[in-house]
Amino acid sequence: MRFDLLTLFPELVAPFLTQGITRRAYASGQVQVQCWNPRDYTEDNYRRVDDRCYGGGPGMVMLVEPLERALAAAQSARAQPGPVIHFSPAGRRMDQALVQELAHGQGAVLVCGRYEGIDQRFIDRHVDLELSLGDFVLSGGELPALALLDAVTRLQPGVLGDAASHEQDSFSDGLLDCPHYSRPEQLGADAVPPVLLSGHHEQIRAWRRERSLWLTLTRRPDLIAAARADGRLSRKDEALLSAWSAGAPGPDGKTCL
Ligand SMILES: C[S@@+](CC[C@H](N)C(=O)[O-])C[C@H]1O[C@@H](n2cnc3c(N)ncnc32)[C@H](O)[C@@H]1O
């Protein structure tokens, strides 16, 4: 798997590759990452990568030509041309379903905008997919690119210490993850839920599922609706959900009405 990043700020990317659980995947080449700076593909003395916006107004626009040359260099360094992803507030919201899809692919070329953004003609000519990190505006596409890279890399075989770890993460089965606890068992007045100390695997599994359902129902009811539509809810899940929806208290003693 290989990711090529078109970025004016490769210095932002480099430190990210040497930290945390994903660093071995980058160091070993299991996930290859290379940055391409459009400034290295300029042909004028000023190494210009941006210019004023036609029609007037504040801010600068990233020029097509240095980007096109950088893209051509990146694609020719790949065994096969990769899909081109551009980060933009106008893009599809990034989610775990997309991350899982990309995690099974060969990687991509990630185009990071800066300033007011990229000349639309580059997007029209070359971009296969536009992705947004959320409904807010960042100064550049590097953080969304790194977010995507991290989310995809942690799904690669052997990257997480325990292979089952990401299977219980939020969104993997359509729901939010349950709460987690560690030592000490008693923290002032706050104790770890006794079932987690019981060693009774089936009861622990049921407790986690119930907490996960409750958290999802109260924080993200849209995910419950989607999980139901996908047939991911069991009869037991549905029984709990209809009791809560009828006013029965949830595991925290509150109601969701
Ligand atoms: C200052 S922003 C440009 C914002 C643009 N003028 C707008 O209002 O949509 C510069 C670059 O940051 C990136 N960016 C900013 N917010 C983003 C978001 N929510 N998701 C993905 N990329 C974003 C894009 O690559 C964008 O071209």
PDB file of C-alpha atoms and ligand atoms in Angstrom:
ATOM      1  CA  MET A   1       0.000   0.000   0.000  1.00  0.00           C
ATOM      2  CA  ARG A   2       1.333   3.378  -0.956  1.00  0.00           C
ATOM      3  CA  PHE A   3       0.204   6.935  -0.278  1.00  0.00           C
ATOM      4  CA  ASP A   4       1.627   9.903  -2.146  1.00  0.00           C
ATOM      5  CA  LEU A   5       0.874  13.287  -0.610  1.00  0.00           C
ATOM      6  CA  LEU A   6       0.925  16.457  -2.685  1.00  0.00           C
ATOM      7  CA  THR A   7       1.650  19.091  -0.085  1.00  0.00           C
ATOM      8  CA  LEU A   8       3.354  22.454   0.268  1.00  0.00           C
ATOM      9  CA  PHE A   9       4.256  21.452   3.836  1.00  0.00           C
ATOM     10  CA  PRO A  10       5.973  18.041   3.824  1.00  0.00           C
ATOM     11  CA  GLU A  11       7.597  19.000   7.146  1.00  0.00           C
ATOM     12  CA  LEU A  12       4.178  18.568   8.773  1.00  0.00           C
ATOM     13  CA  VAL A  13       3.935  14.990   7.585  1.00  0.00           C
ATOM     14  CA  ALA A  14       7.383  13.599   8.471  1.00  0.00           C
ATOM     15  CA  PRO A  15       7.100  13.639  12.325  1.00  0.00           C
ATOM     16  CA  PHE A  16       3.732  11.927  12.175  1.00  0.00           C
ATOM     17  CA  LEU A  17       5.344   8.858  10.543  1.00  0.00           C
ATOM     18  CA  THR A  18       7.736   8.182  13.426  1.00  0.00           C
ATOM     19  CA  GLN A  19       5.321   8.098  16.379  1.00  0.00           C
ATOM     20  CA  GLY A  20       2.779   5.758  17.915  1.00  0.00           C
ATOM     21  CA  ILE A  21       1.523   2.305  17.021  1.00  0.00           C
ATOM     22  CA  THR A  22       1.501   2.971  13.260  1.00  0.00           C
ATOM     23  CA  ARG A  23       5.186   3.939  13.018  1.00  0.00           C
ATOM     24  CA  ARG A  24       6.367   0.373  12.372  1.00  0.00           C
ATOM     25  CA  ALA A  25       4.062   0.099   9.363  1.00  0.00           C
ATOM     26  CA  TYR A  26       5.742   3.178   7.866  1.00  0.00           C
ATOM     27  CA  ALA A  27       9.286   2.195   8.917  1.00  0.00           C
ATOM     28  CA  SER A  28       8.965  -1.313   7.452  1.00  0.00           C
ATOM     29  CA  GLY A  29       7.393  -0.065   4.223  1.00  0.00           C
ATOM     30  CA  GLN A  30       4.176  -2.014   4.854  1.00  0.00           C
ATOM     31  CA  VAL A  31       2.565   1.365   4.187  1.00  0.00           C
ATOM     32  CA  GLN A  32       4.773   3.557   1.999  1.00  0.00           C
ATOM     33  CA  VAL A  33       4.375   7.310   2.220  1.00  0.00           C
ATOM     34  CA  GLN A  34       6.031   9.890   0.017  1.00  0.00           C
ATOM     35  CA  CYS A  35       5.506  13.638  -0.140  1.00  0.00           C
ATOM     36  CA  TRP A  36       5.658  15.659  -3.335  1.00  0.00           C
ATOM     37  CA  ASN A  37       5.967  19.410  -2.992  1.00  0.00           C
ATOM     38  CA  PRO A  38       4.417  21.333  -5.918  1.00  0.00           C
ATOM     39  CA  ARG A  39       7.015  24.052  -5.248  1.00  0.00           C
ATOM     40  CA  ASP A  40       9.658  21.608  -6.541  1.00  0.00           C
ATOM     41  CA  TYR A  41       7.732  21.479  -9.819  1.00  0.00           C
ATOM     42  CA  THR A  42       7.604  25.208 -10.572  1.00  0.00           C
ATOM     43  CA  GLU A  43       9.444  26.621 -13.587  1.00  0.00           C
ATOM     44  CA  ASP A  44       9.787  30.294 -12.640  1.00  0.00           C
ATOM     45  CA  ASN A  45      12.451  32.055 -10.565  1.00  0.00           C
ATOM     46  CA  TYR A  46      10.046  32.760  -7.714  1.00  0.00           C
ATOM     47  CA  ARG A  47       8.936  29.098  -7.444  1.00  0.00           C
ATOM     48  CA  ARG A  48       5.380  30.335  -7.461  1.00  0.00           C
ATOM     49  CA  VAL A  49       2.642  27.875  -6.461  1.00  0.00           C
ATOM     50  CA  ASP A  50      -0.249  30.308  -5.979  1.00  0.00           C
ATOM     51  CA  ASP A  51      -1.728  33.427  -7.516  1.00  0.00           C
ATOM     52  CA  ARG A  52      -4.630  35.818  -7.130  1.00  0.00           C
ATOM     53  CA  CYS A  53      -8.190  34.735  -7.693  1.00  0.00           C
ATOM     54  CA  TYR A  54      -9.858  35.666 -11.011  1.00  0.00           C
ATOM     55  CA  GLY A  55     -12.887  37.807 -10.266  1.00  0.00           C
ATOM     56  CA  GLY A  56     -11.142  39.466  -7.344  1.00  0.00           C
ATOM     57  CA  GLY A  57     -11.470  38.929  -3.638  1.00  0.00           C
ATOM     58  CA  PRO A  58      -9.052  38.053  -0.878  1.00  0.00           C
ATOM     59  CA  GLY A  59      -6.799  35.025  -0.755  1.00  0.00           C
ATOM     60  CA  MET A  60      -4.674  33.102  -3.189  1.00  0.00           C
ATOM     61  CA  VAL A  61      -5.416  30.028  -5.284  1.00  0.00           C
ATOM     62  CA  MET A  62      -3.061  27.075  -5.841  1.00  0.00           C
ATOM     63  CA  LEU A  63      -1.909  26.956  -9.464  1.00  0.00           C
ATOM     64  CA  VAL A  64      -2.734  24.003 -11.704  1.00  0.00           C
ATOM     65  CA  GLU A  65       0.601  23.524 -13.450  1.00  0.00           C
ATOM     66  CA  PRO A  66       2.950  22.827 -10.510  1.00  0.00           C
ATOM     67  CA  LEU A  67       0.280  20.519  -9.100  1.00  0.00           C
ATOM     68  CA  GLU A  68      -0.063  18.668 -12.384  1.00  0.00           C
ATOM     69  CA  ARG A  69       3.680  18.134 -12.665  1.00  0.00           C
ATOM     70  CA  ALA A  70       3.864  16.952  -9.034  1.00  0.00           C
ATOM     71  CA  LEU A  71       0.944  14.598  -9.646  1.00  0.00           C
ATOM     72  CA  ALA A  72       2.584  13.156 -12.763  1.00  0.00           C
ATOM     73  CA  ALA A  73       5.801  12.533 -10.800  1.00  0.00           C
ATOM     74  CA  ALA A  74       3.871  10.875  -7.963  1.00  0.00           C
ATOM     75  CA  GLN A  75       1.846   8.649 -10.300  1.00  0.00           C
ATOM     76  CA  SER A  76       4.932   7.554 -12.226  1.00  0.00           C
ATOM     77  CA  ALA A  77       6.628   6.500  -8.965  1.00  0.00           C
ATOM     78  CA  ARG A  78       3.757   4.102  -8.244  1.00  0.00           C
ATOM     79  CA  ALA A  79       3.513   0.555  -9.592  1.00  0.00           C
ATOM     80  CA  GLN A  80       0.011   1.481 -10.785  1.00  0.00           C
ATOM     81  CA  PRO A  81      -1.602   4.936 -10.855  1.00  0.00           C
ATOM     82  CA  GLY A  82      -3.588   5.488  -7.676  1.00  0.00           C
ATOM     83  CA  PRO A  83      -6.958   7.166  -7.198  1.00  0.00           C
ATOM     84  CA  VAL A  84      -6.604  10.888  -6.561  1.00  0.00           C
ATOM     85  CA  ILE A  85      -8.247  12.166  -3.376  1.00  0.00           C
ATOM     86  CA  HIS A  86      -8.563  15.890  -2.709  1.00  0.00           C
ATOM     87  CA  PHE A  87      -9.444  17.209   0.756  1.00  0.00           C
ATOM     88  CA  SER A  88     -12.099  19.900   0.811  1.00  0.00           C
ATOM     89  CA  PRO A  89     -14.933  21.102   3.047  1.00  0.00           C
ATOM     90  CA  ALA A  90     -17.120  20.388   0.003  1.00  0.00           C
ATOM     91  CA  GLY A  91     -16.175  16.704  -0.004  1.00  0.00           C
ATOM     92  CA  ARG A  92     -17.955  13.618   1.262  1.00  0.00           C
ATOM     93  CA  ARG A  93     -17.589  13.328   5.027  1.00  0.00           C
ATOM     94  CA  MET A  94     -14.875  10.782   5.913  1.00  0.00           C
ATOM     95  CA  ASP A  95     -16.243   7.788   7.803  1.00  0.00           C
ATOM     96  CA  GLN A  96     -15.186   4.303   8.883  1.00  0.00           C
ATOM     97  CA  ALA A  97     -16.961   2.608   5.960  1.00  0.00           C
ATOM     98  CA  LEU A  98     -14.792   4.572   3.528  1.00  0.00           C
ATOM     99  CA  VAL A  99     -11.675   3.921   5.634  1.00  0.00           C
ATOM    100  CA  GLN A 100     -12.393   0.173   5.569  1.00  0.00           C
ATOM    101  CA  GLU A 101     -12.817   0.288   1.797  1.00  0.00           C
ATOM    102  CA  LEU A 102      -9.505   2.141   1.351  1.00  0.00           C
ATOM    103  CA  ALA A 103      -7.800  -0.232   3.805  1.00  0.00           C
ATOM    104  CA  HIS A 104      -8.321  -3.037   1.252  1.00  0.00           C
ATOM    105  CA  GLY A 105      -6.927  -1.011  -1.646  1.00  0.00           C
ATOM    106  CA  GLN A 106      -3.488  -0.104  -2.966  1.00  0.00           C
ATOM    107  CA  GLY A 107      -3.421   3.399  -1.450  1.00  0.00           C
ATOM    108  CA  ALA A 108      -3.984   6.729  -3.157  1.00  0.00           C
ATOM    109  CA  VAL A 109      -2.578  10.107  -4.094  1.00  0.00           C
ATOM    110  CA  LEU A 110      -3.710  12.637  -1.483  1.00  0.00           C
ATOM    111  CA  VAL A 111      -3.909  16.264  -2.580  1.00  0.00           C
ATOM    112  CA  CYS A 112      -3.688  18.819   0.220  1.00  0.00           C
ATOM    113  CA  GLY A 113      -5.067  22.264  -0.559  1.00  0.00           C
ATOM    114  CA  ARG A 114      -3.863  25.519   1.021  1.00  0.00           C
ATOM    115  CA  TYR A 115      -4.882  29.191   0.817  1.00  0.00           C
ATOM    116  CA  GLU A 116      -8.370  29.625  -0.732  1.00  0.00           C
ATOM    117  CA  GLY A 117      -7.995  26.191  -2.272  1.00  0.00           C
ATOM    118  CA  ILE A 118      -6.971  24.678  -5.608  1.00  0.00           C
ATOM    119  CA  ASP A 119      -7.836  25.962  -9.091  1.00  0.00           C
ATOM    120  CA  GLN A 120     -11.041  24.087  -9.964  1.00  0.00           C
ATOM    121  CA  ARG A 121      -9.591  22.916 -13.294  1.00  0.00           C
ATOM    122  CA  PHE A 122      -7.088  20.657 -11.492  1.00  0.00           C
ATOM    123  CA  ILE A 123      -9.964  19.126  -9.520  1.00  0.00           C
ATOM    124  CA  ASP A 124     -12.094  18.658 -12.647  1.00  0.00           C
ATOM    125  CA  ARG A 125      -9.250  17.057 -14.574  1.00  0.00           C
ATOM    126  CA  HIS A 126      -7.672  14.780 -11.997  1.00  0.00           C
ATOM    127  CA  VAL A 127      -9.616  14.244  -8.772  1.00  0.00           C
ATOM    128  CA  ASP A 128     -11.561  11.004  -8.270  1.00  0.00           C
ATOM    129  CA  LEU A 129     -12.889  11.707  -4.800  1.00  0.00           C
ATOM    130  CA  GLU A 130     -13.215  14.758  -2.536  1.00  0.00           C
ATOM    131  CA  LEU A 131     -13.253  14.181   1.216  1.00  0.00           C
ATOM    132  CA  SER A 132     -14.072  16.425   4.152  1.00  0.00           C
ATOM    133  CA  LEU A 133     -12.995  15.970   7.744  1.00  0.00           C
ATOM    134  CA  GLY A 134     -16.098  17.782   8.994  1.00  0.00           C
ATOM    135  CA  ASP A 135     -18.067  20.993   8.872  1.00  0.00           C
ATOM    136  CA  PHE A 136     -15.253  23.362   9.792  1.00  0.00           C
ATOM    137  CA  VAL A 137     -12.453  25.046   7.876  1.00  0.00           C
ATOM    138  CA  LEU A 138      -8.797  24.135   8.374  1.00  0.00           C
ATOM    139  CA  SER A 139      -5.820  26.008   6.957  1.00  0.00           C
ATOM    140  CA  GLY A 140      -4.788  23.073   4.821  1.00  0.00           C
ATOM    141  CA  GLY A 141      -5.506  19.514   3.710  1.00  0.00           C
ATOM    142  CA  GLU A 142      -2.560  17.997   5.581  1.00  0.00           C
ATOM    143  CA  LEU A 143      -4.492  17.177   8.772  1.00  0.00           C
ATOM    144  CA  PRO A 144      -7.324  15.441   6.887  1.00  0.00           C
ATOM    145  CA  ALA A 145      -4.694  13.547   4.846  1.00  0.00           C
ATOM    146  CA  LEU A 146      -2.927  12.412   8.024  1.00  0.00           C
ATOM    147  CA  ALA A 147      -6.252  11.469   9.613  1.00  0.00           C
ATOM    148  CA  LEU A 148      -7.052   9.273   6.613  1.00  0.00           C
ATOM    149  CA  LEU A 149      -3.563   7.775   6.562  1.00  0.00           C
ATOM    150  CA  ASP A 150      -3.720   6.932  10.269  1.00  0.00           C
ATOM    151  CA  ALA A 151      -7.216   5.427  10.097  1.00  0.00           C
ATOM    152  CA  VAL A 152      -6.276   3.242   7.108  1.00  0.00           C
ATOM    153  CA  THR A 153      -2.876   2.197   8.473  1.00  0.00           C
ATOM    154  CA  ARG A 154      -4.197   0.991  11.832  1.00  0.00           C
ATOM    155  CA  LEU A 155      -6.433  -1.462   9.938  1.00  0.00           C
ATOM    156  CA  GLN A 156      -3.477  -3.096   8.159  1.00  0.00           C
ATOM    157  CA  PRO A 157      -2.632  -6.631   9.342  1.00  0.00           C
ATOM    158  CA  GLY A 158      -0.281  -6.700  12.334  1.00  0.00           C
ATOM    159  CA  VAL A 159      -0.334  -2.955  13.006  1.00  0.00           C
ATOM    160  CA  LEU A 160      -2.425  -3.145  16.166  1.00  0.00           C
ATOM    161  CA  GLY A 161      -1.016  -5.394  18.896  1.00  0.00           C
ATOM    162  CA  ASP A 162      -4.301  -7.292  19.145  1.00  0.00           C
ATOM    163  CA  ALA A 163      -5.936  -8.017  15.800  1.00  0.00           C
ATOM    164  CA  ALA A 164      -9.389  -7.988  17.429  1.00  0.00           C
ATOM    165  CA  SER A 165      -8.799  -4.498  18.765  1.00  0.00           C
ATOM    166  CA  HIS A 166     -10.222  -2.565  15.837  1.00  0.00           C
ATOM    167  CA  GLU A 167     -13.151  -4.957  15.507  1.00  0.00           C
ATOM    168  CA  GLN A 168     -14.576  -3.588  18.759  1.00  0.00           C
ATOM    169  CA  ASP A 169     -13.865   0.032  17.902  1.00  0.00           C
ATOM    170  CA  SER A 170     -16.661   2.500  17.275  1.00  0.00           C
ATOM    171  CA  PHE A 171     -18.334   2.192  13.843  1.00  0.00           C
ATOM    172  CA  SER A 172     -16.833  -1.248  13.068  1.00  0.00           C
ATOM    173  CA  ASP A 173     -20.158  -2.938  13.764  1.00  0.00           C
ATOM    174  CA  GLY A 174     -22.112   0.262  13.190  1.00  0.00           C
ATOM    175  CA  LEU A 175     -22.336   1.255  16.877  1.00  0.00           C
ATOM    176  CA  LEU A 176     -20.232   3.376  19.242  1.00  0.00           C
ATOM    177  CA  ASP A 177     -17.755   1.533  21.443  1.00  0.00           C
ATOM    178  CA  CYS A 178     -18.659   0.785  25.085  1.00  0.00           C
ATOM    179  CA  PRO A 179     -16.862   2.581  27.980  1.00  0.00           C
ATOM    180  CA  HIS A 180     -13.556   1.098  29.182  1.00  0.00           C
ATOM    181  CA  TYR A 181     -12.000   0.872  32.668  1.00  0.00           C
ATOM    182  CA  SER A 182      -8.599  -0.047  34.104  1.00  0.00           C
ATOM    183  CA  ARG A 183      -6.798   0.035  37.482  1.00  0.00           C
ATOM    184  CA  PRO A 184      -7.470   0.949  40.216  1.00  0.00           C
ATOM    185  CA  GLU A 185     -10.741  -0.909  40.819  1.00  0.00           C
ATOM    186  CA  GLN A 186     -11.825   1.796  43.236  1.00  0.00           C
ATOM    187  CA  LEU A 187     -11.048   5.455  42.507  1.00  0.00           C
ATOM    188  CA  GLY A 188     -12.391   7.445  45.447  1.00  0.00           C
ATOM    189  CA  ALA A 189     -16.156   6.894  45.303  1.00  0.00           C
ATOM    190  CA  ASP A 190     -16.006   5.549  41.728  1.00  0.00           C
ATOM    191  CA  ALA A 191     -15.796   1.795  41.306  1.00  0.00           C
ATOM    192  CA  VAL A 192     -15.267  -0.270  38.164  1.00  0.00           C
ATOM    193  CA  PRO A 193     -18.606  -1.917  37.195  1.00  0.00           C
ATOM    194  CA  PRO A 194     -18.526  -5.265  39.112  1.00  0.00           C
ATOM    195  CA  VAL A 195     -19.450  -7.380  36.070  1.00  0.00           C
ATOM    196  CA  LEU A 196     -16.095  -6.466  34.468  1.00  0.00           C
ATOM    197  CA  LEU A 197     -14.306  -8.060  37.440  1.00  0.00           C
ATOM    198  CA  SER A 198     -16.495 -11.187  37.420  1.00  0.00           C
ATOM    199  CA  GLY A 199     -14.523 -13.170  34.839  1.00  0.00           C
ATOM    200  CA  HIS A 200     -17.893 -14.210  33.366  1.00  0.00           C
ATOM    201  CA  HIS A 201     -17.277 -13.742  29.644  1.00  0.00           C
ATOM    202  CA  GLU A 202     -20.873 -13.984  28.481  1.00  0.00           C
ATOM    203  CA  GLN A 203     -22.072 -11.454  31.063  1.00  0.00           C
ATOM    204  CA  ILE A 204     -19.201  -9.122  30.184  1.00  0.00           C
ATOM    205  CA  ARG A 205     -20.065  -9.393  26.480  1.00  0.00           C
ATOM    206  CA  ALA A 206     -23.752  -8.660  27.239  1.00  0.00           C
ATOM    207  CA  TRP A 207     -22.800  -5.676  29.455  1.00  0.00           C
ATOM    208  CA  ARG A 208     -20.574  -4.241  26.746  1.00  0.00           C
ATOM    209  CA  ARG A 209     -23.234  -4.677  24.070  1.00  0.00           C
ATOM    210  CA  GLU A 210     -25.859  -3.023  26.273  1.00  0.00           C
ATOM    211  CA  ARG A 211     -23.561  -0.061  27.017  1.00  0.00           C
ATOM    212  CA  SER A 212     -22.638   0.268  23.378  1.00  0.00           C
ATOM    213  CA  LEU A 213     -26.306   0.271  22.338  1.00  0.00           C
ATOM    214  CA  TRP A 214     -27.238   2.794  25.029  1.00  0.00           C
ATOM    215  CA  LEU A 215     -24.399   5.166  24.153  1.00  0.00           C
ATOM    216  CA  THR A 216     -25.288   4.967  20.473  1.00  0.00           C
ATOM    217  CA  LEU A 217     -29.003   5.477  21.098  1.00  0.00           C
ATOM    218  CA  THR A 218     -28.440   8.523  23.302  1.00  0.00           C
ATOM    219  CA  ARG A 219     -25.572  10.140  21.324  1.00  0.00           C
ATOM    220  CA  ARG A 220     -26.032   8.962  17.734  1.00  0.00           C
ATOM    221  CA  PRO A 221     -29.551   7.663  17.096  1.00  0.00           C
ATOM    222  CA  ASP A 222     -28.813   7.972  13.371  1.00  0.00           C
ATOM    223  CA  LEU A 223     -26.344   5.086  13.754  1.00  0.00           C
ATOM    224  CA  ILE A 224     -29.024   2.914  15.399  1.00  0.00           C
ATOM    225  CA  ALA A 225     -31.311   3.529  12.428  1.00  0.00           C
ATOM    226  CA  ALA A 226     -28.499   2.614  10.003  1.00  0.00           C
ATOM    227  CA  ALA A 227     -27.555  -0.532  11.973  1.00  0.00           C
ATOM    228  CA  ARG A 228     -31.214  -1.575  11.947  1.00  0.00           C
ATOM    229  CA  ALA A 229     -31.478  -1.008   8.199  1.00  0.00           C
ATOM    230  CA  ASP A 230     -28.304  -3.112   7.686  1.00  0.00           C
ATOM    231  CA  GLY A 231     -29.734  -5.961   9.808  1.00  0.00           C
ATOM    232  CA  ARG A 232     -26.942  -5.634  12.382  1.00  0.00           C
ATOM    233  CA  LEU A 233     -29.213  -5.620  15.448  1.00  0.00           C
ATOM    234  CA  SER A 234     -30.173  -8.859  17.194  1.00  0.00           C
ATOM    235  CA  ARG A 235     -33.574  -9.601  18.694  1.00  0.00           C
ATOM    236  CA  LYS A 236     -32.051  -8.962  22.116  1.00  0.00           C
ATOM    237  CA  ASP A 237     -30.727  -5.578  20.926  1.00  0.00           C
ATOM    238  CA  GLU A 238     -34.184  -4.668  19.618  1.00  0.00           C
ATOM    239  CA  ALA A 239     -35.833  -5.698  22.903  1.00  0.00           C
ATOM    240  CA  LEU A 240     -33.501  -3.401  24.848  1.00  0.00           C
ATOM    241  CA  LEU A 241     -34.012  -0.540  22.418  1.00  0.00           C
ATOM    242  CA  SER A 242     -37.787  -0.764  22.494  1.00  0.00           C
ATOM    243  CA  ALA A 243     -37.814  -0.893  26.310  1.00  0.00           C
ATOM    244  CA  TRP A 244     -35.626   2.225  26.459  1.00  0.00           C
ATOM    245  CA  SER A 245     -37.716   3.956  23.814  1.00  0.00           C
ATOM    246  CA  ALA A 246     -40.834   3.225  25.889  1.00  0.00           C
ATOM    247  CA  GLY A 247     -39.259   5.015  28.871  1.00  0.00           C
ATOM    248  CA  ALA A 248     -37.404   2.259  30.749  1.00  0.00           C
ATOM    249  CA  PRO A 249     -34.215   3.643  32.354  1.00  0.00           C
ATOM    250  CA  GLY A 250     -30.918   2.902  30.632  1.00  0.00           C
ATOM    251  CA  PRO A 251     -27.816   1.493  32.324  1.00  0.00           C
ATOM    252  CA  ASP A 252     -26.991   4.935  33.735  1.00  0.00           C
ATOM    253  CA  GLY A 253     -30.453   5.207  35.349  1.00  0.00           C
ATOM    254  CA  LYS A 254     -31.579   7.939  32.938  1.00  0.00           C
ATOM    255  CA  THR A 255     -34.236   7.688  30.254  1.00  0.00           C
ATOM    256  CA  CYS A 256     -33.757   8.587  26.629  1.00  0.00           C
ATOM    257  CA  LEU A 257     -37.127  10.340  26.270  1.00  0.00           C
TER     258      LEU A 257
HETATM  259  C1  LIG B   1      -8.505  27.599   4.092  1.00  0.00           C
HETATM  260  S1  LIG B   1      -9.014  26.119   3.352  1.00  0.00           S
HETATM  261  C2  LIG B   1      -9.941  26.674   1.998  1.00  0.00           C
HETATM  262  C3  LIG B   1     -11.369  26.765   2.344  1.00  0.00           C
HETATM  263  C4  LIG B   1     -12.251  27.086   1.144  1.00  0.00           C
HETATM  264  N1  LIG B   1     -12.046  28.414   0.653  1.00  0.00           N
HETATM  265  C5  LIG B   1     -13.692  26.923   1.595  1.00  0.00           C
HETATM  266  O1  LIG B   1     -14.242  27.843   2.173  1.00  0.00           O
HETATM  267  O2  LIG B   1     -14.239  25.817   1.401  1.00  0.00           O
HETATM  268  C6  LIG B   1      -7.528  25.492   2.620  1.00  0.00           C
HETATM  269  C7  LIG B   1      -7.546  24.005   2.365  1.00  0.00           C
HETATM  270  O3  LIG B   1      -7.707  23.300   3.577  1.00  0.00           O
HETATM  271  C8  LIG B   1      -8.324  22.048   3.327  1.00  0.00           C
HETATM  272  N2  LIG B   1      -9.488  21.947   4.213  1.00  0.00           N
HETATM  273  C9  LIG B   1      -9.983  22.925   4.992  1.00  0.00           C
HETATM  274  N3  LIG B   1     -11.027  22.493   5.703  1.00  0.00           N
HETATM  275  C10 LIG B   1     -11.195  21.190   5.392  1.00  0.00           C
HETATM  276  C11 LIG B   1     -12.115  20.210   5.789  1.00  0.00           C
HETATM  277  N4  LIG B   1     -13.088  20.453   6.656  1.00  0.00           N
HETATM  278  N5  LIG B   1     -11.999  18.975   5.263  1.00  0.00           N
HETATM  279  C12 LIG B   1     -11.034  18.697   4.377  1.00  0.00           C
HETATM  280  N6  LIG B   1     -10.129  19.603   3.941  1.00  0.00           N
HETATM  281  C13 LIG B   1     -10.211  20.849   4.441  1.00  0.00           C
HETATM  282  C14 LIG B   1      -8.677  22.015   1.855  1.00  0.00           C
HETATM  283  O4  LIG B   1      -7.697  21.258   1.167  1.00  0.00           O
HETATM  284  C15 LIG B   1      -8.638  23.466   1.482  1.00  0.00           C
HETATM  285  O5  LIG B   1      -8.338  23.655   0.114  1.00  0.00           O
END
